[in-house]
Short mmCIF file of C-alpha atoms and ligand atoms in Angstrom, two decimals:
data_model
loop_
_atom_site.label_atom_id
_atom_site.label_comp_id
_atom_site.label_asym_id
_atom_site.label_seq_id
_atom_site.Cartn_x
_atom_site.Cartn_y
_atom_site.Cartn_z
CA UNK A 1 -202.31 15.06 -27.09
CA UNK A 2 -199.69 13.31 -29.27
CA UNK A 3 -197.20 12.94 -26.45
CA UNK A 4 -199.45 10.45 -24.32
CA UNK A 5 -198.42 6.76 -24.93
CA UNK A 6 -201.32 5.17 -27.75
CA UNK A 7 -203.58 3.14 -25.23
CA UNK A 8 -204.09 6.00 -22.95
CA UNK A 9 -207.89 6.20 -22.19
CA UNK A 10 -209.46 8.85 -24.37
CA UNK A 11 -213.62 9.69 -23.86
CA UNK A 12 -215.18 7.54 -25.15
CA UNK A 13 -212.74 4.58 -23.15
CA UNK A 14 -214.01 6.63 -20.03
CA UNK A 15 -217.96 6.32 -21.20
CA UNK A 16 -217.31 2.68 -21.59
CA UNK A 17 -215.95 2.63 -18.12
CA UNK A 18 -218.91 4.09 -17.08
CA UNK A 19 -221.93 1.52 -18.15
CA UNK A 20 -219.50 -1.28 -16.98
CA UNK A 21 -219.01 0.01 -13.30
CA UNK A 22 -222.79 0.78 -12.53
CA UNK A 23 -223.81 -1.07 -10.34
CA UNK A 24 -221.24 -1.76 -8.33
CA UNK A 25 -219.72 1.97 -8.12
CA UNK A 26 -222.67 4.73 -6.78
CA UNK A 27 -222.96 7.45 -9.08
CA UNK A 28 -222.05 10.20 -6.21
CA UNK A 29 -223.52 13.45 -5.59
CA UNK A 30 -222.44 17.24 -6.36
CA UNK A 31 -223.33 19.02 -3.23
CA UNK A 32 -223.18 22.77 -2.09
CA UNK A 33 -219.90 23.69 -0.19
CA UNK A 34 -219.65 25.94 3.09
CA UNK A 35 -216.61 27.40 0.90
CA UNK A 36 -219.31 29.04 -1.33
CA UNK A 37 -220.62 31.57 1.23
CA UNK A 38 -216.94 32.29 1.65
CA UNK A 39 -215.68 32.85 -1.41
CA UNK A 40 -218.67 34.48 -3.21
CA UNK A 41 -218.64 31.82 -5.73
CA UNK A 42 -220.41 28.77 -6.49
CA UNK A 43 -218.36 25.45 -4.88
CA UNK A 44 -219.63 22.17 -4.82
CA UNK A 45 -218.40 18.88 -3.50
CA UNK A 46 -218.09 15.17 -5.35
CA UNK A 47 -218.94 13.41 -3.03
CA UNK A 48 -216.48 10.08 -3.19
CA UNK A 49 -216.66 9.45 0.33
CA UNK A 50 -219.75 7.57 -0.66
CA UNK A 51 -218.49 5.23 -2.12
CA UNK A 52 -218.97 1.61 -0.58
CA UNK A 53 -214.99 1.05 0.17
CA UNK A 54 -215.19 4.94 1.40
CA UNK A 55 -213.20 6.58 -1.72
CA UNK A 56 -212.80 6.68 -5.43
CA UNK A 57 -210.66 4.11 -5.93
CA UNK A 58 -213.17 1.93 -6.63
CA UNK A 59 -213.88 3.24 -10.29
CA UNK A 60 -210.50 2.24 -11.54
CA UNK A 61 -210.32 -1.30 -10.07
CA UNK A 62 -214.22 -1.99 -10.86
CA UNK A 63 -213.23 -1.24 -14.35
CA UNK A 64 -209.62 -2.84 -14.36
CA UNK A 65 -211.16 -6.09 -12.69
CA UNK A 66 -214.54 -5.92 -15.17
CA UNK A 67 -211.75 -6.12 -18.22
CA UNK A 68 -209.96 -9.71 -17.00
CA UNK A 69 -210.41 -12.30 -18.94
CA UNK A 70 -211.86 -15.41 -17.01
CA UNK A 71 -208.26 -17.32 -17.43
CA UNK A 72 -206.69 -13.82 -16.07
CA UNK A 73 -209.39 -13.71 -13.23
CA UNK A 74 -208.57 -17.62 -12.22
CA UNK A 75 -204.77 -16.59 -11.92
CA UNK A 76 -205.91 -13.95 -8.82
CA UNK A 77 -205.06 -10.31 -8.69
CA UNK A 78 -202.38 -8.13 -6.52
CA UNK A 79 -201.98 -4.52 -5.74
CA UNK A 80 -199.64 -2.44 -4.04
CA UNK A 81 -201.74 0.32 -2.55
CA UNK A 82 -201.40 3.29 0.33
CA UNK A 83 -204.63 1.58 1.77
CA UNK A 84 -207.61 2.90 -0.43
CA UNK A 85 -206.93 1.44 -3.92
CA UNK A 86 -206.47 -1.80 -1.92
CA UNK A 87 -209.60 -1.95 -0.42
CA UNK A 88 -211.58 -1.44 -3.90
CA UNK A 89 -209.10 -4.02 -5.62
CA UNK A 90 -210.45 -6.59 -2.78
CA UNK A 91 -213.83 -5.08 -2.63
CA UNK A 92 -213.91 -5.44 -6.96
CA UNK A 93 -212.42 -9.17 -6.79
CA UNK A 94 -214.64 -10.69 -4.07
CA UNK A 95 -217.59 -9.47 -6.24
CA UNK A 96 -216.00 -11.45 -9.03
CA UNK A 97 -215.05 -14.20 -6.70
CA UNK A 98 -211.50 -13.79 -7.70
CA UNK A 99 -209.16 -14.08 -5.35
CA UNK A 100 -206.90 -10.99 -4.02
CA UNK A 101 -203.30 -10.09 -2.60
CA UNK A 102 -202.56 -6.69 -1.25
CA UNK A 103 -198.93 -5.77 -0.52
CA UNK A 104 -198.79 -2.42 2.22
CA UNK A 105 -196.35 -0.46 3.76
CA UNK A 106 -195.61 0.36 7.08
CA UNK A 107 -197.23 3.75 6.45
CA UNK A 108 -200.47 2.44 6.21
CA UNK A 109 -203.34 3.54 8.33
CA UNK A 110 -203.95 0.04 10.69
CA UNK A 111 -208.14 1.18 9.86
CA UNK A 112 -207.17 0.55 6.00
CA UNK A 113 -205.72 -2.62 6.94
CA UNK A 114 -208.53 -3.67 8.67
CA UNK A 115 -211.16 -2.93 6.28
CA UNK A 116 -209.19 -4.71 3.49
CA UNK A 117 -208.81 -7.94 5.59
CA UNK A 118 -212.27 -7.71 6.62
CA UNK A 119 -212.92 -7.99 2.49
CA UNK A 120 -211.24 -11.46 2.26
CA UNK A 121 -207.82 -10.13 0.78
CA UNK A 122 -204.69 -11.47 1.62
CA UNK A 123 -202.21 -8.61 3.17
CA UNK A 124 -198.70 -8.48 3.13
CA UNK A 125 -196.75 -5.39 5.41
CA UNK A 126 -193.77 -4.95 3.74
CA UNK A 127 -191.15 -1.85 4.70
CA UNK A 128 -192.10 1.45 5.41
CA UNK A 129 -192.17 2.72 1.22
CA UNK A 130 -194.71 2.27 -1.49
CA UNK A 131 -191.70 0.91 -3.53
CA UNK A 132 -190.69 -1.96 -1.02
CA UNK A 133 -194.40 -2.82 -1.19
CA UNK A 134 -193.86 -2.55 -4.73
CA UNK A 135 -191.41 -5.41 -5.37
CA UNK A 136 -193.59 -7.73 -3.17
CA UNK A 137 -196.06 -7.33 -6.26
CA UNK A 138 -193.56 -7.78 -8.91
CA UNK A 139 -192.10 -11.18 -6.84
CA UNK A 140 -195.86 -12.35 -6.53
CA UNK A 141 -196.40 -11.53 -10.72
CA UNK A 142 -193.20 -13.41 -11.54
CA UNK A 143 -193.28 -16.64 -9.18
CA UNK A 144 -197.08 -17.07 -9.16
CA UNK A 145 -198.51 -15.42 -12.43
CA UNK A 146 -200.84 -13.60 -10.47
CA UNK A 147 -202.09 -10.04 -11.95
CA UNK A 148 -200.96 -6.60 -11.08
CA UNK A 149 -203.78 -4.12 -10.71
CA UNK A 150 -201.68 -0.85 -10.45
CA UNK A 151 -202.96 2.09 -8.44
CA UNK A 152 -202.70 4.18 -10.70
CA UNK A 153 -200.63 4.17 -13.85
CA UNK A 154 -202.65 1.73 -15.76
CA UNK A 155 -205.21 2.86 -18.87
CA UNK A 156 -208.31 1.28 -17.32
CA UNK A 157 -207.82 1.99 -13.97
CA UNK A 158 -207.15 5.73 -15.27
CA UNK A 159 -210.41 5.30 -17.29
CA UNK A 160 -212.51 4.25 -14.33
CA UNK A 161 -211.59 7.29 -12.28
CA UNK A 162 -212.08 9.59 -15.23
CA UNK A 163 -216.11 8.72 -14.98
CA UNK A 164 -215.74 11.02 -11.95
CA UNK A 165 -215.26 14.09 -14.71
CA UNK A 166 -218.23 12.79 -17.29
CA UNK A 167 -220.19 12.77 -14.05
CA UNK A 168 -219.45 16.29 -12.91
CA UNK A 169 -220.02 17.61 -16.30
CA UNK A 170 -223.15 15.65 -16.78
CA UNK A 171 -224.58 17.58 -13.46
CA UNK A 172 -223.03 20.57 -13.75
CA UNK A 173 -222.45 22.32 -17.59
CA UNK A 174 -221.39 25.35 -16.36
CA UNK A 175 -218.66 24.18 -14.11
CA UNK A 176 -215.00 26.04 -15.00
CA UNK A 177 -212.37 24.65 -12.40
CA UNK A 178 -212.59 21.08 -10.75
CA UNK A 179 -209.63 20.86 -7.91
CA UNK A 180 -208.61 17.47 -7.29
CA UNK A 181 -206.21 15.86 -4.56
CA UNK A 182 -203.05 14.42 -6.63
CA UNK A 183 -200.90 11.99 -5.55
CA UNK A 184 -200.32 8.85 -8.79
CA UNK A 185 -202.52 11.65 -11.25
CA UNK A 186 -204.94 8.62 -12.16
CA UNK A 187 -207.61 10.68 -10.77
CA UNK A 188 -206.46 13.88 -12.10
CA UNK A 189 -205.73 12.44 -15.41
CA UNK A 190 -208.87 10.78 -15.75
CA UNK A 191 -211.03 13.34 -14.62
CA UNK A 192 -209.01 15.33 -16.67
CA UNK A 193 -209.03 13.62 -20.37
CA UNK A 194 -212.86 13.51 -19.69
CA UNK A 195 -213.58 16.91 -18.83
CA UNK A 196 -211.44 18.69 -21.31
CA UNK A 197 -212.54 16.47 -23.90
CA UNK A 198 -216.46 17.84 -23.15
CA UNK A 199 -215.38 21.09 -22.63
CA UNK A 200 -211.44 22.06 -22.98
CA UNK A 201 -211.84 25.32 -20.99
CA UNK A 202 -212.53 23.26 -17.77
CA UNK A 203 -209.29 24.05 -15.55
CA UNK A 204 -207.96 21.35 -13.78
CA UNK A 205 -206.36 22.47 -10.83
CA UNK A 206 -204.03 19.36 -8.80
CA UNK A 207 -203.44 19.86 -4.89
CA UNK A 208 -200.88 18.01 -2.91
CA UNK A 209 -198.88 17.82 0.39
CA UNK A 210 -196.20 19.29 0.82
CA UNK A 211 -194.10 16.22 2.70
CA UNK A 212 -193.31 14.12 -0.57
CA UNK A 213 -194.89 14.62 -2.79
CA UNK A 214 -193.43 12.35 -5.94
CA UNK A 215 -195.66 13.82 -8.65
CA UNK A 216 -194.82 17.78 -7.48
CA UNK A 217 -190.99 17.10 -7.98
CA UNK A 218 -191.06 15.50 -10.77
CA UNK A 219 -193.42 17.71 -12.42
CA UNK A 220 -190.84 20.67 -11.51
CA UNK A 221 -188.15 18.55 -12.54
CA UNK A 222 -189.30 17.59 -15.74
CA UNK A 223 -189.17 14.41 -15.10
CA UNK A 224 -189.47 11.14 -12.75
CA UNK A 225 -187.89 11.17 -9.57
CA UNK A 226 -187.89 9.91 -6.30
CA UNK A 227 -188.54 11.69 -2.74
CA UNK A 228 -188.79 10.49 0.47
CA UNK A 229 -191.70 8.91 1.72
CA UNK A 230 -192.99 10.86 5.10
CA UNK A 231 -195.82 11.00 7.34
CA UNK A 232 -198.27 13.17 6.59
CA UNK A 233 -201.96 13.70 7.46
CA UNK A 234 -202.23 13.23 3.61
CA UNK A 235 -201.61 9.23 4.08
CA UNK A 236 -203.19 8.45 0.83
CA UNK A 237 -201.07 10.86 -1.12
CA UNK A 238 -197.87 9.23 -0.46
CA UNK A 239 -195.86 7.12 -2.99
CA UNK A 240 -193.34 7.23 -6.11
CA UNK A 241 -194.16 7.53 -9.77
CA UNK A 242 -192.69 4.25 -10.55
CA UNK A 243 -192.30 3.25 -14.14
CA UNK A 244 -194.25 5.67 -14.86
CA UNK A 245 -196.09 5.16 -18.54
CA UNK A 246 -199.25 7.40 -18.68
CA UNK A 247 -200.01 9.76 -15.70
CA UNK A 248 -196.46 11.62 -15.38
CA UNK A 249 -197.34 13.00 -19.32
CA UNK A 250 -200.96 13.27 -18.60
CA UNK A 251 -200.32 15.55 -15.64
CA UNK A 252 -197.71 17.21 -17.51
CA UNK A 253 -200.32 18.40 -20.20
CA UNK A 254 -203.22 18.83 -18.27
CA UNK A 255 -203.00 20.37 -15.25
CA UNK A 256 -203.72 24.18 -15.19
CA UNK A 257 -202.18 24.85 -11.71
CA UNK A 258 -200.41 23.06 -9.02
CA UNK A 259 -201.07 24.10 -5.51
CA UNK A 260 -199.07 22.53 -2.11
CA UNK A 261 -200.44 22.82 1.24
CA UNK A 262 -198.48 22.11 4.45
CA UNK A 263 -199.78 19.42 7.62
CA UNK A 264 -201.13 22.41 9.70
CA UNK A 265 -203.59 23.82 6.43
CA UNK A 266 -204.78 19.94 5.95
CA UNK A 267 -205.40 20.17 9.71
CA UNK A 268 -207.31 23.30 8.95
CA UNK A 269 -209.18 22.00 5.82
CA UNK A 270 -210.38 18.66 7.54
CA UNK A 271 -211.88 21.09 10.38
CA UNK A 272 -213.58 22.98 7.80
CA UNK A 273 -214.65 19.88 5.96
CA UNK A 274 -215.91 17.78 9.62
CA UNK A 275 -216.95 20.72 11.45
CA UNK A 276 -218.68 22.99 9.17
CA UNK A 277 -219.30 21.14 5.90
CA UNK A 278 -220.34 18.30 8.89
CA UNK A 279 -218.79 15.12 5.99
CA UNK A 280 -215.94 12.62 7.56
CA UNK A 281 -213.18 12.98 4.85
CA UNK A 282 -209.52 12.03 5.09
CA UNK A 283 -206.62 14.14 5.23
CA UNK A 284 -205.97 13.28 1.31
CA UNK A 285 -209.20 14.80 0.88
CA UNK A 286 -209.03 17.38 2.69
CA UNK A 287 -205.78 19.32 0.44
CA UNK A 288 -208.36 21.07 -2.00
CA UNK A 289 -210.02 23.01 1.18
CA UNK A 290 -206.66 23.43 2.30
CA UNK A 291 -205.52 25.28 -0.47
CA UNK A 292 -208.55 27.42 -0.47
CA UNK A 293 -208.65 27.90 3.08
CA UNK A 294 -205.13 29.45 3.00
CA UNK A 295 -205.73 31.76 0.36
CA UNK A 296 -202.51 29.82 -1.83
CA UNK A 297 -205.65 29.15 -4.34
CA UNK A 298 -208.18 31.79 -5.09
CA UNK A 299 -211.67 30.45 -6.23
CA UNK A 300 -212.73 32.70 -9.49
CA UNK A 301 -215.58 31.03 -10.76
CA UNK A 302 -217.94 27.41 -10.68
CA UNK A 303 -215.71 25.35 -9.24
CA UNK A 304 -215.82 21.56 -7.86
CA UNK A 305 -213.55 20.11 -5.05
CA UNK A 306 -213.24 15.81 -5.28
CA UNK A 307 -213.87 14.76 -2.04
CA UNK A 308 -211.73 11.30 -2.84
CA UNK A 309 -212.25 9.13 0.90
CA UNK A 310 -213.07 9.00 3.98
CA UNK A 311 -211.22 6.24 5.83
CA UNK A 312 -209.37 7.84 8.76
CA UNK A 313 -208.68 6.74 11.51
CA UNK A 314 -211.40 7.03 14.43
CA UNK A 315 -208.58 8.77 16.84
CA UNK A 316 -208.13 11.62 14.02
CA UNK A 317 -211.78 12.51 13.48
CA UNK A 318 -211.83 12.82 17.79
CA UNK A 319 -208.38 14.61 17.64
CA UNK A 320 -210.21 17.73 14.98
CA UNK A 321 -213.43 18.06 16.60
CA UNK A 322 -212.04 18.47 20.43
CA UNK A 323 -208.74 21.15 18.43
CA UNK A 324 -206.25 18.67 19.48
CA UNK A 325 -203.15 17.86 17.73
CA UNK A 326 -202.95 14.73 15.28
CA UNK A 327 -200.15 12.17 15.68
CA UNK A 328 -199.07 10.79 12.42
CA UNK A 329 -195.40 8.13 13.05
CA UNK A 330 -193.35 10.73 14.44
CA UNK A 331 -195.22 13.96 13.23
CA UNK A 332 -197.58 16.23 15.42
CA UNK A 333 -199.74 18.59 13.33
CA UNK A 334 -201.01 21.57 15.22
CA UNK A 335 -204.40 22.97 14.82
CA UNK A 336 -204.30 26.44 13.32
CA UNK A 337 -204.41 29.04 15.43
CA UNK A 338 -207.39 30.73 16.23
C1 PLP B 401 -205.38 7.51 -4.15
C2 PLP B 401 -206.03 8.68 -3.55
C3 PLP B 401 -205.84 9.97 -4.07
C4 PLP B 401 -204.91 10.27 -5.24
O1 PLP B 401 -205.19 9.54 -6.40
P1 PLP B 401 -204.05 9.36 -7.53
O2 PLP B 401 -204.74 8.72 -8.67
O3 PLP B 401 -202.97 8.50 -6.95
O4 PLP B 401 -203.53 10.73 -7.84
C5 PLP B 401 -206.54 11.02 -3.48
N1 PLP B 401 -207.34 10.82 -2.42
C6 PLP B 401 -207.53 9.60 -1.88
C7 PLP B 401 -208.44 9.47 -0.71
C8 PLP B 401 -206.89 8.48 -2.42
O5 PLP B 401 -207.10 7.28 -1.88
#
C-alpha cells in the first residue's frame, strides 16, 4: 500500500475509531436479503439505515468530531455535504455542544434540509454543485477559523466508516464480496482497508450511478476530473473528488470491480429493496440491488450489500410502492417494465 499518502487510516486507526464512536453510532445488523433466494447464494444486508441520522455518515463525523481538540471544538465546525454527511456532522456536534455550519447545494433533497435544521445547524444553499457549496466552506475556514469536517477525503472520517468492514467481518468470517454504493470512496475505502487487512481475499466491489459519477471517470481516467453534476435518484452519490488526498488512491488499489447502474435499475432496486426486502432505503442505497437486479453484477459467493441511508423523500417512497414515476429537478425515472 505504499502509494497511499502516510496518515491514511490503517486497522488498527479503524479499531480505535470503533471504541470511540460506541455509543453514539449503533452497531447495525447483518440481515438476510430477498436477493439470496434469487441468486442461490448467501446475501445479507448492513443495515445503515439504522442509524440515528438515517445513514452511515455518522461513523466518520462521530470519529472526526471525537478527535477535536477542545480549542478546535470552541472555534465550531462546517461541512459541505449532499445532505447525509451533514446531518451526522450536526447530529455529532450538538452532542458535543459545538456549534455547526452546513453549506448545501441546490441539489439537495428539501427532507435533508429539514432534518439538519431540525439538529440546530446553521444551513447555507449555495448553487446547484457540491463545489459552489464547497467554497462557502473554504470562505467560512478562512474569515472565521471555523473547522472543515470533509465528507469524505479526510483520514478519520475515512476511519470511522471503515468500522462498517471490522463489523461485517466480526459477524460474518466467511463473507467473500461486500458491494458498497460509491460516490467520495470514504466508505469504500474504509470498509475496504479494514476488511482486506482481516482477510485480503474479501472483494470489494464499488457501485455507482451512471449520471456523474466523479469517482467512475476519474478512476477510468487515471486520474481526478470533473463531471457534471445531475439529478439522479442517487442524490447522495453526487459530487467532485476535490483535492483529492486519500480516497482517489485508495479506490484506485482496492476496488475489485466497478459496476454502473442507470435511473430506471435504481428505480428497480429501491422496489426490490421497499417492496420485497419491506426496508425504506434511498436511491444511493439502492445501486448495489441495482446492479444485481440487472444481471451487470453476478453474485458468486457470501456476499454483503451496505445499505448506507434512508432519508428520501416521503413523495418517492409513495411514487415506488403505487409503480409511478419519480421526479427528480427535471428527470422522470420510469418504473421497469413488467
Ligand atoms: C455519502 C453516501 C454514500 C457514498 O459515500 P462516499 O464515502 O462518498 O463514497 C452512499 N450512500 C449514502 C446514503 C450516502 O449518504
Amino acid at each position: 500500500m505504499t502509494d497511499f499518502s502516510p496518515d491514511t487510516p490503517t486497522l488498527r486507526e479503524i479499531r480505535a475509531a470503533q471504541a470511540a464512536i460506541e455509543g453514539t453510532v449503533l452497531r447495525t445488523p447483518l440481515v438476510r436479503s430477498v436477493l439470496a433466494e434469487r441468486t442461490g447464494h448467501d446475501v445479507r444486508l448492513k443495515l445503515e439505515t439504522l442509524q440515528p441520522t438515517g445513514a452511515f455518515k455518522l461513523r466518520g463525523a462521530t470519529y472526526a468530531i471525537a478527535k477535536l481538540s477542545r480549542a478546535q471544538r470552541e472555534r465550531g465546525v462546517v461541512c459541505c455535504s449532499t445532505g447525509n454527511h451533514g446531518r451526522a456532522v450536526a447530529y455529532a456536534a450538538k452532542k458535543n455542544g459545538t456549534k455547526a455550519v452546513v453549506c448545501l447545494s441546490g441539489l439537495v433533497p428539501d427532507v435533508k434540509v429539514a432534518a439538519i435544521e431540525a439538529l440546530g445547524a446553521e444551513v447555507r444553499r449555495i448553487g446547484m454543485s457540491q463545489d459552489e457549496a464547497e467554497i462557502e466552506v473554504r470562505r467560512l475556514v478562512d474569515e472565521k477559523g471555523m473547522i472543515d469536517i470533509p465528507p469524505f477525503d479526510h483520514p478519520d472520517v475515512i476511519a470511522g466508516q471503515g468500522t462498517i468492514g471490522v463489523e461485517i467481518l466480526e459477524d460474518w468470517p466467511d463473507v467473500a464480496s461486500i458491494m458498497v454504493p460509491l460516490s467520495g470512496g470514504g466508505l469504500l475505502g474504509g470498509i475496504a482497508i479494514a476488511a482486506k487487512a482481516i482477510n485480503p481475499d474479501v472483494r470489494i466491489v464499488g457501485v455507482a450511478m451512471e449520471r456523474g459519477s466523479a469517482m467512475a471517470a476519474s478512476l477510468d481516467a487515471g486520474r481526478i476530473v470533473g463531471v457534471d453534476e445531475q439529478p439522479t435518484l442517487a442524490d447522495a452519490l453526487g459530487g467532485g473528488l476535490g483535492e483529492n488526498h486519500y480516497t482517489f488512491a485508495l479506490c484506485r488499489q482496492l476496488i475489485d470491480e466497478l459496476v454502473l447502474v442507470s435511473e430506471e435499475e435504481i428505480y428497480a432496486g429501491m422496489a426490490t429493496l421497499l417492496l420485497d426486502e419491506r426496508i425504506v432505503a434511498e436511491g444511493s442505497s439502492a445501486v448495489c440491488h441495482a446492479a444485481i437486479l440487472s444481471g451487470k453484477y453476478v453474485v458468486a459467493g457470501p456476499t454483503t450489500i451496505v445499505v448506507s441511508g434512508r432519508n428520501l423523500p416521503t413523495e418517492q417512497i409513495r411514487n415506488v410502492a403505487a409503480g409511478e414515476p419519480i421526479q427528480v429537478g427535471d428527470l422522470r425515472v420510469n418504473p421497469p417494465d413488467e
